[in-house]
Amino acid sequence: MGNVAAIVGRPNAGKSTLFNRLTQTREAIVDEEAGTTRDRHYGKVEWCGQEFSLIDTGGWTASPEDVFEEEINRQVRTAIEEADLILFVVDILNGPTDLDDAVARILRRTDKPLIVVANKADTYDLHAAGAEFYRLGLGDPFCLSAMNGSGTGDLLDRMITLFPGKQSEKTEEELPRIAIVGRPNVGKSSLINAFIGEERHIVTAVAGTTRDSIYTKYNKFGLNFYLVDTAGIRRKNRVNEDMEYYSVIRSIRAIENSDVCVLMLDAMQGIENQDMNIFSIIQKNRKGIVVCVNKWDLIEEKNSQKIDRYIHAIRERLAPFTDFPVLFISALTRQRILKVLEMVKQVYDNRRKRIPTAQLNSILLPVIEQTPPPAWKGKYVKIKYITQLPAGRIPSFVFFCNLPQWVREPYKRFLENQIRKHWDFSGTPVQIFLREK
């Protein structure tokens, strides 16, 4: 079960720059103008063999007449409640401000591990100015420069020591773990209630790793698995929480703890940016996926053209990964909910599927001979042998060839498509590796 760190702080302190530096991406938009970060960014950080999730809060209202403080307070409270570690970013060039004091007041009440990150210390002469931040009452300030990267390695070393130790998950036999995810009010709770509300053969809540993973054992209709608690299941403490941010952090927890995710969309609203965010988190974590369009009972005219148009639109928005099942359901009227469970089981089985090496070679090598990788600087790439790696988290195939470094991404996608064409890997990601024999 992964840990989650959240970056909080006032606008323009360099939260997004720090996020980009730690995740080694350029995902969060960085701008001199305060309040650039509107949507929430989620990334994976790997350091010294440990992996954790990082969330860049942002989401400020940009117009100056709006009061920043209340918005910041909401973000900070949510981060405190949901994250395992908090990075409070302050600006060493400006010193402590009123907004920093406001954030510190909330943070002093938490017992969660916390680091005050004094950012923009681009030269060592500036480190002395970090002492001003002792007055926030939150321990030693950690001086670094997110812009040029100095000090970020030491910060990561420190973060890893502060994450709470997680016990191994106390779920019994290897059963599929299913997470129902989606944005608020899309019908997650209704679907879970529809699953567990019938003949009560089932439902034992198994508290998993920590306070955040509740596994509900589901065993009927010949299906046996765990439902992983997600955003809609638990009571929220405050109704006026920033719903979107809250649901994303909760979804991350559920996704990381699952094998297959059921991504719920609203038939009335179609696919929105929030859905795309959650889909990309599922992909980054390489989980299986089943897409369910809920509230289908509310659509007036239902015909096959409409369904085809819907499916096409969904696959287009979620491309390039398009090989996943799409179901049209109604959690309220329980229309096709058993089909959801059957599809989830199918995707889970696809993730564990093994293709015999002889079969792989006899089917794929002739295809590769007909469409070989493009020549590179007059040299030809010859793929000689294919095998599937022993059961890992997702199906992984190794293609042995003479010049693996010259096989480009488009050809890897071609290989993946050929595998999907000949064997059913619907709903699960597939990894392609090229290695020298």
Tab-separated table of N, CA, C and O in Angstrom, residues 37 72 102 119 122 132 168 172 193 198 201 211 218 245 256 264 267-268 286 302 313 359 363 391 397 409:
chain	number	residue	atom	x	y	z
A	37	THR	N	-2.032	27.159	-10.596
A	37	THR	CA	-2.454	25.756	-10.472
A	37	THR	C	-3.932	25.710	-10.127
A	37	THR	O	-4.337	26.112	-9.053
A	72	ILE	N	-7.407	28.214	0.868
A	72	ILE	CA	-6.183	27.539	1.317
A	72	ILE	C	-6.496	26.668	2.529
A	72	ILE	O	-6.071	25.515	2.622
A	102	ALA	N	-1.444	31.716	8.678
A	102	ALA	CA	-2.779	31.106	8.699
A	102	ALA	C	-2.682	29.597	8.464
A	102	ALA	O	-3.343	28.796	9.140
A	119	ASN	N	11.622	27.216	0.236
A	119	ASN	CA	11.988	27.121	-1.179
A	119	ASN	C	12.657	28.416	-1.657
A	119	ASN	O	12.593	29.449	-0.985
A	122	ASP	N	18.251	29.579	-3.689
A	122	ASP	CA	19.042	29.216	-4.871
A	122	ASP	C	20.541	29.251	-4.606
A	122	ASP	O	21.322	28.641	-5.326
A	132	GLU	N	14.134	32.437	9.904
A	132	GLU	CA	12.903	33.208	10.188
A	132	GLU	C	11.685	32.301	10.357
A	132	GLU	O	10.732	32.664	11.037
A	168	SER	N	1.756	-5.252	6.465
A	168	SER	CA	1.329	-5.892	5.221
A	168	SER	C	-0.185	-6.089	5.292
A	168	SER	O	-0.764	-6.237	6.362
A	172	GLU	N	-7.083	-12.169	3.323
A	172	GLU	CA	-6.710	-13.576	3.225
A	172	GLU	C	-6.371	-13.928	1.788
A	172	GLU	O	-5.892	-13.101	1.035
A	193	ASN	N	-23.978	-0.281	-2.855
A	193	ASN	CA	-25.167	-0.729	-2.126
A	193	ASN	C	-25.932	-1.774	-2.927
A	193	ASN	O	-26.467	-2.726	-2.376
A	198	GLU	N	-28.196	-7.036	-1.468
A	198	GLU	CA	-29.128	-8.127	-1.749
A	198	GLU	C	-28.993	-9.227	-0.710
A	198	GLU	O	-28.592	-8.968	0.402
A	201	HIS	N	-25.401	-12.874	1.876
A	201	HIS	CA	-24.485	-13.976	2.140
A	201	HIS	C	-23.135	-13.433	2.527
A	201	HIS	O	-22.197	-14.160	2.606
A	211	ARG	N	-5.865	3.013	8.604
A	211	ARG	CA	-7.212	3.561	8.698
A	211	ARG	C	-7.865	3.696	7.323
A	211	ARG	O	-9.064	3.832	7.202
A	218	TYR	N	-16.863	-9.938	-0.622
A	218	TYR	CA	-18.090	-10.131	-1.386
A	218	TYR	C	-18.079	-11.560	-1.899
A	218	TYR	O	-17.139	-11.949	-2.592
A	245	TYR	N	-10.953	17.728	-4.936
A	245	TYR	CA	-9.646	17.397	-4.372
A	245	TYR	C	-9.775	16.180	-3.461
A	245	TYR	O	-8.990	15.241	-3.510
A	256	GLU	N	-4.694	2.437	-5.710
A	256	GLU	CA	-3.422	1.787	-5.389
A	256	GLU	C	-3.622	0.455	-4.674
A	256	GLU	O	-2.778	-0.418	-4.738
A	264	MET	N	-16.644	4.877	-12.985
A	264	MET	CA	-18.034	5.208	-13.264
A	264	MET	C	-18.152	6.585	-13.911
A	264	MET	O	-17.568	7.549	-13.432
A	267	ALA	N	-24.096	9.121	-17.316
A	267	ALA	CA	-24.663	9.117	-18.678
A	267	ALA	C	-25.192	10.495	-19.059
A	267	ALA	O	-25.181	10.881	-20.229
A	268	MET	N	-25.664	11.253	-18.057
A	268	MET	CA	-26.258	12.564	-18.355
A	268	MET	C	-25.176	13.610	-18.645
A	268	MET	O	-25.411	14.571	-19.357
A	286	ARG	N	-1.091	1.213	-13.438
A	286	ARG	CA	-1.175	-0.013	-14.244
A	286	ARG	C	-2.212	-0.998	-13.705
A	286	ARG	O	-1.919	-2.175	-13.467
A	302	LYS	N	-33.014	5.133	-26.275
A	302	LYS	CA	-31.853	4.264	-26.215
A	302	LYS	C	-31.872	3.404	-27.476
A	302	LYS	O	-32.825	2.669	-27.703
A	313	ALA	N	-17.075	7.912	-28.353
A	313	ALA	CA	-16.655	9.167	-27.693
A	313	ALA	C	-15.765	8.864	-26.481
A	313	ALA	O	-14.748	9.529	-26.260
A	359	GLN	N	3.451	-20.852	-28.599
A	359	GLN	CA	2.298	-20.230	-29.272
A	359	GLN	C	2.622	-18.783	-29.666
A	359	GLN	O	2.322	-18.350	-30.781
A	363	ILE	N	2.784	-17.602	-33.707
A	363	ILE	CA	1.793	-16.652	-34.245
A	363	ILE	C	2.427	-15.299	-34.572
A	363	ILE	O	2.157	-14.718	-35.632
A	391	ALA	N	4.548	-14.529	-14.059
A	391	ALA	CA	3.419	-13.712	-13.571
A	391	ALA	C	3.894	-12.541	-12.723
A	391	ALA	O	4.467	-12.715	-11.657
A	397	PHE	N	5.723	-8.816	-21.929
A	397	PHE	CA	6.311	-9.646	-22.979
A	397	PHE	C	7.692	-9.116	-23.351
A	397	PHE	O	7.880	-7.907	-23.471
A	409	GLU	N	8.782	3.805	-30.328
A	409	GLU	CA	7.486	3.670	-29.648
A	409	GLU	C	6.359	3.195	-30.592
A	409	GLU	O	5.588	2.313	-30.218
